Amino acid sequence: MLRGKAFANWREALMKRVMIVGQPGSGKSTLARELGSRTGLPVFHIDHIHWTSGWIERSREEKTRLCQEVHAREEWIFEGGHSATWPERLARCDTLIWLDVPIHVRVWRVFLRSLQYRGRTRPDLPDGCPEQFDWSFYRWIWNTRISSRAQIERLVAGAPGDKVIIRLQSASEIRMFLTRLPESSGTLSSCRAKPLVPRR
């Protein structure tokens, strides 16, 4: 699904601020990194804001402040939640990508990444947060499968008409999206593919 004033020329549209949303296991961080390498835009992962080393969660106020620091930048790819700041993020972005992936695919992906990174820190997490099996997380994914998706659906439905909206529902759609995306844009600043973490 594509929507917005840039619908006809979305491949040529200049993406400067990209908001990526989706439920756990939908592929947000992977897409953000790949999109960052292709566009040169700096990448921000919400888990770098949500957690500090040792799986210590930041306060709601600090998370909001750090999100706002990202929003204020001229260029970014920002993936993930802290939905309290979504309205501001939506207002600032020019492109909203919704990864609307089925629950069975998402749970399987979370399981596989737990195996792959067990005891090590994933690229989208801060240092000192090794991957671990957490069955309460799987229960949370299942219990919020309807309510969380409905929240994202409302966000997308309420997006202003000048936003480019891209909804991707499978790995093949994501691959096609990336394949059709230009490798780089001369109007973007120099490549900064490595994910960045907002300074505290």
Short mmCIF file of C-alpha atoms in Angstrom, two decimals:
data_model
loop_
_atom_site.label_atom_id
_atom_site.label_comp_id
_atom_site.label_asym_id
_atom_site.label_seq_id
_atom_site.Cartn_x
_atom_site.Cartn_y
_atom_site.Cartn_z
CA MET A 1 0.00 0.00 0.00
CA LEU A 2 1.27 3.43 -0.93
CA ARG A 3 -0.43 6.71 -0.18
CA GLY A 4 0.41 10.40 -0.25
CA LYS A 5 1.16 13.21 -2.64
CA ALA A 6 4.38 11.49 -3.76
CA PHE A 7 2.53 8.29 -4.71
CA ALA A 8 3.30 8.49 -8.42
CA ASN A 9 7.00 9.20 -7.95
CA TRP A 10 7.77 7.57 -4.62
CA ARG A 11 11.04 6.09 -5.89
CA GLU A 12 12.28 9.56 -6.75
CA ALA A 13 10.90 11.19 -3.61
CA LEU A 14 13.52 12.59 -1.28
CA MET A 15 13.28 10.81 2.05
CA LYS A 16 14.84 12.87 4.80
CA ARG A 17 12.91 11.70 7.86
CA VAL A 18 11.56 8.15 7.82
CA MET A 19 9.39 6.70 10.59
CA ILE A 20 9.22 2.90 10.75
CA VAL A 21 6.59 1.18 12.89
CA GLY A 22 5.56 -2.42 13.38
CA GLN A 23 5.12 -5.04 16.07
CA PRO A 24 8.01 -7.09 17.52
CA GLY A 25 9.67 -9.34 14.96
CA SER A 26 8.31 -7.43 11.98
CA GLY A 27 11.82 -6.51 10.79
CA LYS A 28 11.96 -2.82 11.74
CA SER A 29 15.61 -2.68 12.77
CA THR A 30 16.78 -4.74 9.79
CA LEU A 31 14.89 -2.53 7.35
CA ALA A 32 16.16 0.61 9.07
CA ARG A 33 19.78 -0.51 8.73
CA GLU A 34 19.36 -1.48 5.09
CA LEU A 35 17.53 1.74 4.30
CA GLY A 36 20.23 3.69 6.08
CA SER A 37 22.97 2.09 4.01
CA ARG A 38 21.12 2.91 0.80
CA THR A 39 20.19 6.50 1.60
CA GLY A 40 22.99 7.65 3.90
CA LEU A 41 20.45 8.76 6.49
CA PRO A 42 21.39 8.27 10.17
CA VAL A 43 19.57 5.36 11.81
CA PHE A 44 18.05 5.44 15.30
CA HIS A 45 16.73 2.36 17.11
CA ILE A 46 14.18 2.85 19.88
CA ASP A 47 15.84 0.11 21.94
CA HIS A 48 18.92 2.32 22.27
CA ILE A 49 16.64 4.86 23.88
CA HIS A 50 14.49 2.44 25.87
CA TRP A 51 17.36 0.50 27.49
CA THR A 52 20.75 1.15 29.03
CA SER A 53 23.45 -1.45 29.72
CA GLY A 54 22.24 -4.35 31.85
CA TRP A 55 18.68 -4.19 30.52
CA ILE A 56 17.92 -1.16 32.70
CA GLU A 57 14.95 0.76 31.39
CA ARG A 58 15.16 4.54 31.17
CA SER A 59 12.43 6.65 32.72
CA ARG A 60 9.49 7.64 30.56
CA GLU A 61 10.58 11.28 30.76
CA GLU A 62 14.11 10.53 29.60
CA LYS A 63 12.86 8.36 26.74
CA THR A 64 10.59 11.18 25.62
CA ARG A 65 13.43 13.70 25.76
CA LEU A 66 15.76 11.49 23.72
CA CYS A 67 13.05 10.84 21.13
CA GLN A 68 12.45 14.56 20.82
CA GLU A 69 16.18 15.11 20.25
CA VAL A 70 15.99 12.74 17.29
CA HIS A 71 12.81 14.38 15.95
CA ALA A 72 14.53 17.78 15.97
CA ARG A 73 17.25 16.61 13.59
CA GLU A 74 16.98 17.40 9.90
CA GLU A 75 17.50 13.80 8.79
CA TRP A 76 16.78 10.42 10.35
CA ILE A 77 15.42 6.93 10.05
CA PHE A 78 13.72 6.20 13.36
CA GLU A 79 12.34 2.73 14.01
CA GLY A 80 10.27 1.55 16.92
CA GLY A 81 7.87 2.59 19.60
CA HIS A 82 7.50 4.87 22.59
CA SER A 83 4.08 5.65 21.17
CA ALA A 84 3.66 8.68 23.43
CA THR A 85 5.97 10.48 20.99
CA TRP A 86 4.43 9.09 17.80
CA PRO A 87 2.27 12.16 17.04
CA GLU A 88 5.34 14.41 17.09
CA ARG A 89 7.37 11.91 15.08
CA LEU A 90 4.59 11.60 12.53
CA ALA A 91 4.37 15.37 12.21
CA ARG A 92 8.11 15.59 11.53
CA CYS A 93 8.52 12.62 9.16
CA ASP A 94 7.97 12.76 5.41
CA THR A 95 7.68 8.97 5.04
CA LEU A 96 5.90 6.46 7.27
CA ILE A 97 6.64 2.75 6.74
CA TRP A 98 4.35 0.22 8.43
CA LEU A 99 5.63 -3.36 8.60
CA ASP A 100 2.34 -5.23 8.99
CA VAL A 101 3.69 -8.77 9.29
CA PRO A 102 1.57 -11.77 10.46
CA ILE A 103 1.92 -12.95 14.07
CA HIS A 104 3.28 -16.42 13.24
CA VAL A 105 6.08 -14.92 11.15
CA ARG A 106 6.97 -12.42 13.86
CA VAL A 107 7.11 -14.99 16.65
CA TRP A 108 9.31 -17.25 14.55
CA ARG A 109 11.67 -14.38 13.78
CA VAL A 110 11.96 -13.43 17.45
CA PHE A 111 12.76 -17.06 18.26
CA LEU A 112 15.42 -17.24 15.54
CA ARG A 113 17.11 -14.01 16.60
CA SER A 114 17.16 -15.26 20.19
CA LEU A 115 19.05 -18.30 18.97
CA GLN A 116 21.36 -16.31 16.73
CA TYR A 117 22.32 -13.68 19.31
CA ARG A 118 21.93 -15.63 22.55
CA GLY A 119 24.46 -14.26 25.02
CA ARG A 120 25.46 -11.47 22.61
CA THR A 121 24.09 -7.99 21.99
CA ARG A 122 22.08 -7.37 18.84
CA PRO A 123 23.03 -4.38 16.64
CA ASP A 124 19.83 -2.55 17.58
CA LEU A 125 20.47 -2.81 21.34
CA PRO A 126 22.94 -0.90 23.54
CA ASP A 127 26.09 -2.64 24.74
CA GLY A 128 25.57 -4.80 27.81
CA CYS A 129 22.13 -6.10 26.78
CA PRO A 130 22.81 -9.69 25.68
CA GLU A 131 20.02 -11.53 23.92
CA GLN A 132 18.13 -14.00 26.08
CA PHE A 133 15.04 -16.19 25.96
CA ASP A 134 12.25 -14.38 27.79
CA TRP A 135 8.98 -16.27 27.63
CA SER A 136 7.11 -13.31 29.13
CA PHE A 137 8.08 -11.37 26.00
CA TYR A 138 6.48 -14.03 23.82
CA ARG A 139 3.31 -13.83 25.92
CA TRP A 140 3.33 -10.06 25.55
CA ILE A 141 3.68 -10.36 21.76
CA TRP A 142 0.67 -12.70 21.69
CA ASN A 143 -1.45 -10.70 24.12
CA THR A 144 -0.91 -7.43 22.25
CA ARG A 145 -1.21 -8.84 18.73
CA ILE A 146 -4.62 -7.18 18.21
CA SER A 147 -4.43 -4.04 20.34
CA SER A 148 -0.94 -3.04 19.18
CA ARG A 149 -1.83 -3.51 15.52
CA ALA A 150 -5.01 -1.48 16.01
CA GLN A 151 -2.95 1.34 17.53
CA ILE A 152 -0.64 1.41 14.50
CA GLU A 153 -3.62 1.23 12.16
CA ARG A 154 -5.11 4.32 13.81
CA LEU A 155 -1.77 6.11 13.50
CA VAL A 156 -1.59 5.35 9.79
CA ALA A 157 -5.24 6.24 9.18
CA GLY A 158 -4.77 9.60 10.87
CA ALA A 159 -1.60 10.56 9.01
CA PRO A 160 -1.77 13.87 7.13
CA GLY A 161 -2.26 13.61 3.39
CA ASP A 162 1.19 14.99 2.58
CA LYS A 163 2.94 11.97 4.09
CA VAL A 164 4.14 9.08 1.98
CA ILE A 165 2.66 5.94 3.55
CA ILE A 166 4.18 2.56 2.73
CA ARG A 167 2.68 -0.64 4.14
CA LEU A 168 4.71 -3.81 3.70
CA GLN A 169 3.24 -7.17 4.73
CA SER A 170 5.83 -9.79 3.82
CA ALA A 171 9.53 -10.37 3.31
CA SER A 172 9.02 -10.37 -0.46
CA GLU A 173 7.30 -6.97 -0.35
CA ILE A 174 10.15 -5.59 1.76
CA ARG A 175 12.73 -6.96 -0.70
CA MET A 176 10.83 -5.46 -3.63
CA PHE A 177 10.64 -2.10 -1.88
CA LEU A 178 14.41 -2.09 -1.30
CA THR A 179 15.12 -3.30 -4.84
CA ARG A 180 13.13 -0.46 -6.36
CA LEU A 181 14.71 2.13 -4.10
CA PRO A 182 17.60 4.09 -5.61
CA GLU A 183 20.96 3.14 -4.13
CA SER A 184 21.70 6.73 -3.16
CA SER A 185 20.58 10.30 -3.65
CA GLY A 186 22.91 13.10 -4.61
CA THR A 187 20.88 15.53 -2.53
CA LEU A 188 21.53 13.63 0.68
CA SER A 189 24.48 14.37 2.88
CA SER A 190 27.46 12.03 3.02
CA CYS A 191 26.78 8.39 3.84
CA ARG A 192 26.30 7.58 7.51
CA ALA A 193 25.12 4.00 7.38
CA LYS A 194 26.35 3.06 10.84
CA PRO A 195 23.52 3.31 13.42
CA LEU A 196 23.85 6.28 15.72
CA VAL A 197 22.84 6.66 19.34
CA PRO A 198 21.56 10.03 20.62
CA ARG A 199 23.91 11.62 23.09
CA ARG A 200 22.65 11.77 26.64
#
